[in-house]
Amino acid sequence: MVRVSYINSSLGPAVPTSVLAELVQKKATHASLHANNIKTLELVAPQYHNKSLEHLLNLDLSSNCLHDGYALPHFGGTKRAVSLLGISTNLRKLNLSSNSLTERSFLGLLGNSNSSTNIVCLPRLQTLDISNNSFSRLPELLAICPSLRHVVATNNKIKSLTSLLQALHNFRGKLESVHFANNPVCSKELYREKMIFVLGSTLARLDCDEISANERESARLKLERGLSNRTGGRTDSDGILRQEYTPPTSQNYSRQQQIDDDQVECDQSIEWGHEENDLQKAEPRQCLQKDAAADKKVKTLEEQVALLSAILVEKQDRGGSCGDDAGSSSSVEKRHSSSAR
């Protein structure tokens, strides 16, 4: 284990060639560049574009200024998508806390902020710390770090529970701990219960508190009870709801959720500096509000979470296992598709 530390060394605005050389030569496994006024992770030294930091496992970039410098550089008129993260593909832990990052600038650090192409993939990353930033929603992380096990996103501006569940449901059965304390979303009704269910039995800690078996069961019962009270859903003698589950996709959003998402996007666009043109994005909210009352029959993601809970319990009663969650969801989705036809 080789550690390289440059804490409070005023390295910025880019990572110096001398630091890159030391990381390469020493085959560093841990590097701390905390509080250095670093604004970009671009490799401004072309000789390091073909180098590899495959030995680097832990990278601390906290308390820098990475929200300012996410645009990629130009060398000889050609745009080069080469960054420090791009040559650190074996990272296990990445700390980006306290950088005033938004979703857009976060994606910019990983490649192109305006496109999903050329995005850096960190296939072995297990721990991501994006706490103390300015995220209004959690980025889609599955394509970036598919092996993620721990997410720390405390002290941000995440408000929508539905969009948070939507971003996390692909990690069901994978994440072991998530921390969203001091975000507005934590005050939403049944926040803890819904998070516990959506992330599955592998989740051991939520907001620093351990999840017990009793709490897991209590969360399931609360979600089922809430759905039954709202929809008048019928249950059998075992208390299991006999309704089909619709997978949580954008097409299943309630009208009100579409309104909320449009408003979030409008607010973000204004924040990013697109003023007069992007103010027009607020118009869909006004139009959608007129039709919201006509969409009462559309199930919200929260209701779908409770329905899935009931179905998984039913599968277990029939002899299914927790490891078959994905297959259960798939088969239910097929039944739903057939009934729709």
CSV table of C-alpha atoms in Angstrom, one decimal:
chain,number,residue,atom,x,y,z
A,1,MET,CA,0.0,0.0,0.0
A,2,VAL,CA,1.6,3.3,-1.2
A,3,ARG,CA,0.0,6.6,-0.1
A,4,VAL,CA,0.7,9.9,-1.8
A,5,SER,CA,-0.7,13.0,-0.1
A,6,TYR,CA,-0.8,16.7,-1.2
A,7,ILE,CA,-3.3,18.2,1.2
A,8,ASN,CA,-3.6,22.0,1.1
A,9,SER,CA,-0.7,22.3,-1.3
A,10,SER,CA,-2.2,24.8,-3.7
A,11,LEU,CA,-1.8,22.5,-6.8
A,12,GLY,CA,-4.7,23.9,-8.9
A,13,PRO,CA,-6.2,24.7,-11.3
A,14,ALA,CA,-5.2,21.3,-12.8
A,15,VAL,CA,-3.3,18.3,-11.4
A,16,PRO,CA,0.4,19.1,-12.1
A,17,THR,CA,2.6,16.8,-14.2
A,18,SER,CA,4.9,16.3,-11.2
A,19,VAL,CA,2.0,14.8,-9.2
A,20,LEU,CA,1.0,12.5,-12.0
A,21,ALA,CA,4.6,11.4,-12.4
A,22,GLU,CA,4.8,10.5,-8.7
A,23,LEU,CA,1.5,8.5,-8.8
A,24,VAL,CA,2.8,6.6,-11.8
A,25,GLN,CA,6.3,6.0,-10.6
A,26,LYS,CA,5.4,5.0,-7.1
A,27,LYS,CA,2.4,2.9,-8.2
A,28,ALA,CA,0.3,4.7,-5.6
A,29,THR,CA,-2.7,2.9,-4.2
A,30,HIS,CA,-4.1,5.9,-2.2
A,31,ALA,CA,-3.9,9.5,-3.2
A,32,SER,CA,-5.2,12.5,-1.4
A,33,LEU,CA,-5.5,15.9,-3.2
A,34,HIS,CA,-7.8,17.4,-0.6
A,35,ALA,CA,-8.2,21.2,-0.7
A,36,ASN,CA,-6.0,22.3,-3.6
A,37,ASN,CA,-8.2,24.6,-5.6
A,38,ILE,CA,-8.3,22.0,-8.4
A,39,LYS,CA,-10.8,23.0,-11.1
A,40,THR,CA,-10.3,20.3,-13.7
A,41,LEU,CA,-9.3,16.7,-13.8
A,42,GLU,CA,-8.2,17.0,-17.5
A,43,LEU,CA,-4.7,15.7,-18.2
A,44,VAL,CA,-3.1,18.8,-19.6
A,45,ALA,CA,0.2,16.9,-20.1
A,46,PRO,CA,-0.3,14.8,-23.3
A,47,GLN,CA,2.5,12.4,-22.4
A,48,TYR,CA,0.2,11.0,-19.7
A,49,HIS,CA,-2.8,10.3,-22.0
A,50,ASN,CA,-1.7,6.7,-22.6
A,51,LYS,CA,-0.5,6.1,-19.0
A,52,SER,CA,-2.5,3.9,-16.6
A,53,LEU,CA,-3.1,4.4,-12.9
A,54,GLU,CA,-4.6,0.9,-12.6
A,55,HIS,CA,-2.9,0.5,-9.2
A,56,LEU,CA,-4.8,3.5,-7.8
A,57,LEU,CA,-7.6,2.3,-5.5
A,58,ASN,CA,-8.6,5.3,-3.4
A,59,LEU,CA,-8.7,8.9,-4.6
A,60,ASP,CA,-9.7,11.9,-2.4
A,61,LEU,CA,-10.6,15.0,-4.4
A,62,SER,CA,-12.7,16.6,-1.7
A,63,SER,CA,-12.9,20.4,-1.0
A,64,ASN,CA,-11.7,21.5,-4.4
A,65,CYS,CA,-13.4,23.6,-7.1
A,66,LEU,CA,-14.4,20.9,-9.6
A,67,HIS,CA,-17.8,22.5,-10.4
A,68,ASP,CA,-16.0,25.2,-12.3
A,69,GLY,CA,-13.8,23.3,-14.8
A,70,TYR,CA,-15.6,20.3,-16.2
A,71,ALA,CA,-15.3,21.2,-19.9
A,72,LEU,CA,-12.8,19.0,-21.8
A,73,PRO,CA,-9.6,20.5,-23.3
A,74,HIS,CA,-8.5,20.9,-26.9
A,75,PHE,CA,-5.1,19.8,-28.1
A,76,GLY,CA,-4.1,20.6,-31.7
A,77,GLY,CA,-7.8,21.4,-32.5
A,78,THR,CA,-8.9,17.9,-31.4
A,79,LYS,CA,-11.1,17.4,-28.4
A,80,ARG,CA,-9.4,14.9,-26.0
A,81,ALA,CA,-11.7,13.2,-23.5
A,82,VAL,CA,-8.8,12.3,-21.2
A,83,SER,CA,-9.0,12.9,-17.5
A,84,LEU,CA,-7.5,11.7,-14.2
A,85,LEU,CA,-10.5,9.4,-13.7
A,86,GLY,CA,-10.2,8.1,-17.2
A,87,ILE,CA,-6.9,6.5,-16.4
A,88,SER,CA,-7.9,5.3,-12.9
A,89,THR,CA,-10.3,2.6,-14.0
A,90,ASN,CA,-9.6,0.3,-10.9
A,91,LEU,CA,-10.7,2.8,-8.3
A,92,ARG,CA,-12.6,1.3,-5.4
A,93,LYS,CA,-13.3,4.6,-3.5
A,94,LEU,CA,-13.8,8.1,-4.9
A,95,ASN,CA,-14.4,11.2,-2.7
A,96,LEU,CA,-15.8,14.2,-4.5
A,97,SER,CA,-17.4,15.8,-1.4
A,98,SER,CA,-17.5,19.6,-1.0
A,99,ASN,CA,-17.0,20.6,-4.6
A,100,SER,CA,-20.3,22.4,-5.2
A,101,LEU,CA,-21.1,19.8,-7.8
A,102,THR,CA,-24.5,19.6,-9.6
A,103,GLU,CA,-25.6,16.6,-11.7
A,104,ARG,CA,-24.4,18.3,-14.8
A,105,SER,CA,-20.9,19.2,-13.6
A,106,PHE,CA,-20.6,15.7,-12.0
A,107,LEU,CA,-21.2,14.1,-15.5
A,108,GLY,CA,-18.8,16.7,-16.9
A,109,LEU,CA,-16.0,15.3,-14.7
A,110,LEU,CA,-16.6,11.9,-16.3
A,111,GLY,CA,-16.6,13.0,-19.9
A,112,ASN,CA,-19.1,15.1,-21.8
A,113,SER,CA,-21.7,17.0,-19.8
A,114,ASN,CA,-24.0,17.3,-22.8
A,115,SER,CA,-24.0,13.6,-23.9
A,116,SER,CA,-24.0,10.1,-22.5
A,117,THR,CA,-21.2,9.2,-24.9
A,118,ASN,CA,-17.5,9.2,-23.9
A,119,ILE,CA,-18.5,9.0,-20.3
A,120,VAL,CA,-15.8,7.4,-18.1
A,121,CYS,CA,-16.8,4.1,-16.6
A,122,LEU,CA,-15.4,3.1,-13.2
A,123,PRO,CA,-16.4,-0.6,-13.2
A,124,ARG,CA,-14.9,-1.5,-9.9
A,125,LEU,CA,-15.9,1.6,-7.9
A,126,GLN,CA,-17.6,0.5,-4.6
A,127,THR,CA,-17.8,3.7,-2.6
A,128,LEU,CA,-18.8,7.1,-3.9
A,129,ASP,CA,-18.9,10.2,-1.7
A,130,ILE,CA,-20.7,13.2,-3.2
A,131,SER,CA,-21.7,14.8,0.1
A,132,ASN,CA,-21.8,18.5,0.8
A,133,ASN,CA,-22.5,19.4,-2.9
A,134,SER,CA,-25.5,21.0,-4.7
A,135,PHE,CA,-27.2,18.0,-6.3
A,136,SER,CA,-31.0,18.5,-6.7
A,137,ARG,CA,-31.3,14.8,-7.8
A,138,LEU,CA,-29.1,11.8,-7.8
A,139,PRO,CA,-27.4,11.1,-11.2
A,140,GLU,CA,-28.0,7.8,-13.0
A,141,LEU,CA,-25.0,5.8,-11.7
A,142,LEU,CA,-25.5,2.3,-13.0
A,143,ALA,CA,-23.6,2.9,-16.3
A,144,ILE,CA,-20.8,4.8,-14.6
A,145,CYS,CA,-20.2,2.5,-11.6
A,146,PRO,CA,-22.1,-0.7,-11.8
A,147,SER,CA,-20.3,-2.3,-8.8
A,148,LEU,CA,-21.3,0.4,-6.4
A,149,ARG,CA,-22.0,-0.7,-2.8
A,150,HIS,CA,-21.9,2.5,-0.8
A,151,VAL,CA,-23.3,5.9,-1.6
A,152,VAL,CA,-22.8,9.0,0.6
A,153,ALA,CA,-24.8,12.0,-0.6
A,154,THR,CA,-25.6,13.8,2.7
A,155,ASN,CA,-26.0,17.6,2.7
A,156,ASN,CA,-27.3,18.2,-0.8
A,157,LYS,CA,-30.6,19.6,-2.2
A,158,ILE,CA,-32.3,16.4,-3.3
A,159,LYS,CA,-36.1,16.9,-3.0
A,160,SER,CA,-38.0,14.3,-5.0
A,161,LEU,CA,-38.4,10.9,-3.4
A,162,THR,CA,-39.9,9.4,-6.6
A,163,SER,CA,-36.9,10.4,-8.7
A,164,LEU,CA,-34.5,9.2,-6.0
A,165,LEU,CA,-36.2,5.8,-6.0
A,166,GLN,CA,-36.2,5.7,-9.7
A,167,ALA,CA,-32.4,6.4,-9.8
A,168,LEU,CA,-31.7,3.7,-7.1
A,169,HIS,CA,-34.0,0.8,-8.1
A,170,ASN,CA,-31.5,-0.6,-10.6
A,171,PHE,CA,-29.2,-1.2,-7.6
A,172,ARG,CA,-31.7,-3.3,-5.8
A,173,GLY,CA,-29.9,-6.2,-4.1
A,174,LYS,CA,-26.5,-4.5,-4.6
A,175,LEU,CA,-26.2,-1.5,-2.3
A,176,GLU,CA,-25.1,-2.1,1.3
A,177,SER,CA,-25.3,1.4,2.7
A,178,VAL,CA,-26.8,4.7,1.5
A,179,HIS,CA,-26.7,8.1,3.3
A,180,PHE,CA,-29.0,11.0,2.3
A,181,ALA,CA,-29.3,12.8,5.7
A,182,ASN,CA,-29.8,16.5,5.5
A,183,ASN,CA,-31.5,16.4,2.2
A,184,PRO,CA,-35.2,17.7,1.9
A,185,VAL,CA,-36.2,14.3,0.6
A,186,CYS,CA,-35.6,12.8,4.1
A,187,SER,CA,-38.8,14.6,5.3
A,188,LYS,CA,-41.0,12.9,2.7
A,189,GLU,CA,-43.7,10.5,4.0
A,190,LEU,CA,-42.5,6.9,4.4
A,191,TYR,CA,-39.1,7.9,3.1
A,192,ARG,CA,-37.2,5.3,5.2
A,193,GLU,CA,-39.7,2.5,4.5
A,194,LYS,CA,-39.6,3.1,0.8
A,195,MET,CA,-35.8,3.2,0.6
A,196,ILE,CA,-35.5,0.0,2.7
A,197,PHE,CA,-37.8,-1.8,0.3
A,198,VAL,CA,-36.6,-0.5,-3.0
A,199,LEU,CA,-32.9,-1.3,-2.2
A,200,GLY,CA,-33.7,-4.8,-0.9
A,201,SER,CA,-32.3,-7.1,1.7
A,202,THR,CA,-28.7,-6.3,1.0
A,203,LEU,CA,-29.1,-2.8,2.4
A,204,ALA,CA,-27.7,-2.9,6.0
A,205,ARG,CA,-27.5,0.9,6.8
A,206,LEU,CA,-29.6,3.8,5.9
A,207,ASP,CA,-28.5,7.3,7.0
A,208,CYS,CA,-26.0,5.8,9.4
A,209,ASP,CA,-28.6,3.7,11.2
A,210,GLU,CA,-28.5,-0.1,11.0
A,211,ILE,CA,-31.6,-1.8,9.5
A,212,SER,CA,-33.0,-4.6,11.6
A,213,ALA,CA,-35.1,-7.5,10.5
A,214,ASN,CA,-38.0,-6.1,12.5
A,215,GLU,CA,-37.7,-2.7,10.8
A,216,ARG,CA,-37.6,-4.4,7.4
A,217,GLU,CA,-40.8,-6.2,8.1
A,218,SER,CA,-42.4,-3.1,9.6
A,219,ALA,CA,-41.6,-1.2,6.4
A,220,ARG,CA,-43.2,-3.8,4.2
A,221,LEU,CA,-46.4,-3.8,6.3
A,222,LYS,CA,-46.6,0.0,6.3
A,223,LEU,CA,-46.3,0.2,2.5
A,224,GLU,CA,-48.9,-2.5,2.0
A,225,ARG,CA,-51.3,-0.8,4.5
A,226,GLY,CA,-50.8,2.5,2.8
A,227,LEU,CA,-51.6,1.1,-0.6
A,228,SER,CA,-54.6,-0.7,0.6
A,229,ASN,CA,-56.0,2.4,2.3
A,230,ARG,CA,-55.4,4.5,-0.8
A,231,THR,CA,-56.6,2.2,-3.5
A,232,GLY,CA,-59.1,-0.1,-1.7
A,233,GLY,CA,-57.0,-3.0,-2.8
A,234,ARG,CA,-58.3,-6.4,-1.9
A,235,THR,CA,-56.3,-8.9,0.1
A,236,ASP,CA,-56.6,-12.6,0.7
A,237,SER,CA,-56.5,-14.4,4.1
A,238,ASP,CA,-52.7,-13.9,4.2
A,239,GLY,CA,-53.0,-10.1,3.7
A,240,ILE,CA,-51.4,-10.2,0.3
A,241,LEU,CA,-52.6,-7.8,-2.3
A,242,ARG,CA,-53.7,-9.6,-5.5
A,243,GLN,CA,-52.8,-6.9,-8.0
A,244,GLU,CA,-50.3,-6.9,-10.9
A,245,TYR,CA,-47.1,-4.9,-10.5
A,246,THR,CA,-46.1,-2.3,-13.1
A,247,PRO,CA,-42.3,-1.8,-13.2
A,248,PRO,CA,-41.2,1.8,-12.3
A,249,THR,CA,-40.5,3.4,-15.6
A,250,SER,CA,-40.9,7.0,-16.8
A,251,GLN,CA,-44.1,5.9,-18.7
A,252,ASN,CA,-45.7,5.0,-15.3
A,253,TYR,CA,-45.1,8.4,-13.7
A,254,SER,CA,-48.2,10.1,-12.4
A,255,ARG,CA,-49.1,13.4,-13.9
A,256,GLN,CA,-48.2,15.2,-10.8
A,257,GLN,CA,-44.7,13.6,-10.9
A,258,GLN,CA,-44.3,14.8,-14.5
A,259,ILE,CA,-45.2,18.3,-13.3
A,260,ASP,CA,-42.6,18.1,-10.5
A,261,ASP,CA,-39.9,16.8,-12.8
A,262,ASP,CA,-40.5,19.5,-15.4
A,263,GLN,CA,-40.2,22.1,-12.7
A,264,VAL,CA,-36.9,20.6,-11.4
A,265,GLU,CA,-35.5,20.6,-14.9
A,266,CYS,CA,-36.6,24.2,-15.3
A,267,ASP,CA,-35.0,25.3,-12.1
A,268,GLN,CA,-31.7,23.5,-13.0
A,269,SER,CA,-31.6,25.1,-16.4
A,270,ILE,CA,-32.0,28.5,-14.9
A,271,GLU,CA,-29.2,27.7,-12.4
A,272,TRP,CA,-26.9,26.6,-15.3
A,273,GLY,CA,-27.2,30.1,-16.8
A,274,HIS,CA,-29.7,29.5,-19.6
A,275,GLU,CA,-32.0,32.3,-18.8
A,276,GLU,CA,-34.7,33.6,-21.2
A,277,ASN,CA,-34.9,30.5,-23.5
A,278,ASP,CA,-35.0,28.0,-20.6
A,279,LEU,CA,-37.7,29.9,-18.8
A,280,GLN,CA,-40.0,28.5,-21.4
A,281,LYS,CA,-39.5,25.1,-19.9
A,282,ALA,CA,-41.8,26.2,-17.0
A,283,GLU,CA,-44.8,26.3,-19.5
A,284,PRO,CA,-45.4,22.4,-19.4
A,285,ARG,CA,-46.0,22.7,-15.7
A,286,GLN,CA,-49.0,25.1,-16.2
A,287,CYS,CA,-50.4,22.8,-19.0
A,288,LEU,CA,-50.0,19.6,-17.0
A,289,GLN,CA,-51.6,21.1,-13.9
A,290,LYS,CA,-54.9,21.5,-15.9
A,291,ASP,CA,-55.0,17.7,-16.6
A,292,ALA,CA,-53.7,16.5,-13.2
A,293,ALA,CA,-57.2,15.7,-11.9
A,294,ALA,CA,-57.9,13.4,-14.9
A,295,ASP,CA,-55.0,11.2,-14.1
A,296,LYS,CA,-56.0,9.9,-10.6
A,297,LYS,CA,-56.0,6.3,-11.8
A,298,VAL,CA,-52.3,6.3,-12.7
A,299,LYS,CA,-50.3,4.5,-10.0
A,300,THR,CA,-47.5,6.4,-8.4
A,301,LEU,CA,-44.1,4.8,-7.9
A,302,GLU,CA,-44.8,4.7,-4.2
A,303,GLU,CA,-47.8,2.5,-4.8
A,304,GLN,CA,-45.9,0.3,-7.2
A,305,VAL,CA,-43.2,-0.2,-4.4
A,306,ALA,CA,-45.9,-1.5,-2.1
A,307,LEU,CA,-47.3,-3.8,-4.8
A,308,LEU,CA,-43.9,-5.2,-5.5
A,309,SER,CA,-43.5,-5.8,-1.8
A,310,ALA,CA,-46.7,-7.9,-1.7
A,311,ILE,CA,-45.6,-9.9,-4.8
A,312,LEU,CA,-42.2,-10.7,-3.4
A,313,VAL,CA,-43.8,-11.9,-0.2
A,314,GLU,CA,-46.2,-14.0,-2.1
A,315,LYS,CA,-43.2,-15.5,-4.0
A,316,GLN,CA,-41.4,-16.3,-0.8
A,317,ASP,CA,-44.6,-18.0,0.6
A,318,ARG,CA,-44.6,-20.2,-2.5
A,319,GLY,CA,-41.0,-21.2,-2.0
A,320,GLY,CA,-39.2,-18.5,-3.9
A,321,SER,CA,-35.9,-17.0,-2.8
A,322,CYS,CA,-34.6,-13.4,-2.3
A,323,GLY,CA,-32.1,-13.9,-5.0
A,324,ASP,CA,-34.9,-14.3,-7.6
A,325,ASP,CA,-36.1,-10.7,-7.3
A,326,ALA,CA,-35.0,-9.8,-10.8
A,327,GLY,CA,-36.7,-12.8,-12.3
A,328,SER,CA,-39.9,-12.2,-10.4
A,329,SER,CA,-40.1,-8.6,-11.6
A,330,SER,CA,-39.4,-9.8,-15.1
A,331,SER,CA,-42.2,-12.4,-15.1
A,332,VAL,CA,-44.7,-10.0,-13.5
A,333,GLU,CA,-43.8,-7.5,-16.1
A,334,LYS,CA,-44.6,-10.0,-18.9
A,335,ARG,CA,-47.9,-10.8,-17.3
A,336,HIS,CA,-48.7,-7.1,-17.1
A,337,SER,CA,-47.7,-6.7,-20.8
A,338,SER,CA,-50.0,-9.6,-21.8
A,339,SER,CA,-52.9,-8.2,-19.9
A,340,ALA,CA,-52.4,-4.8,-21.4
A,341,ARG,CA,-52.7,-6.3,-24.9
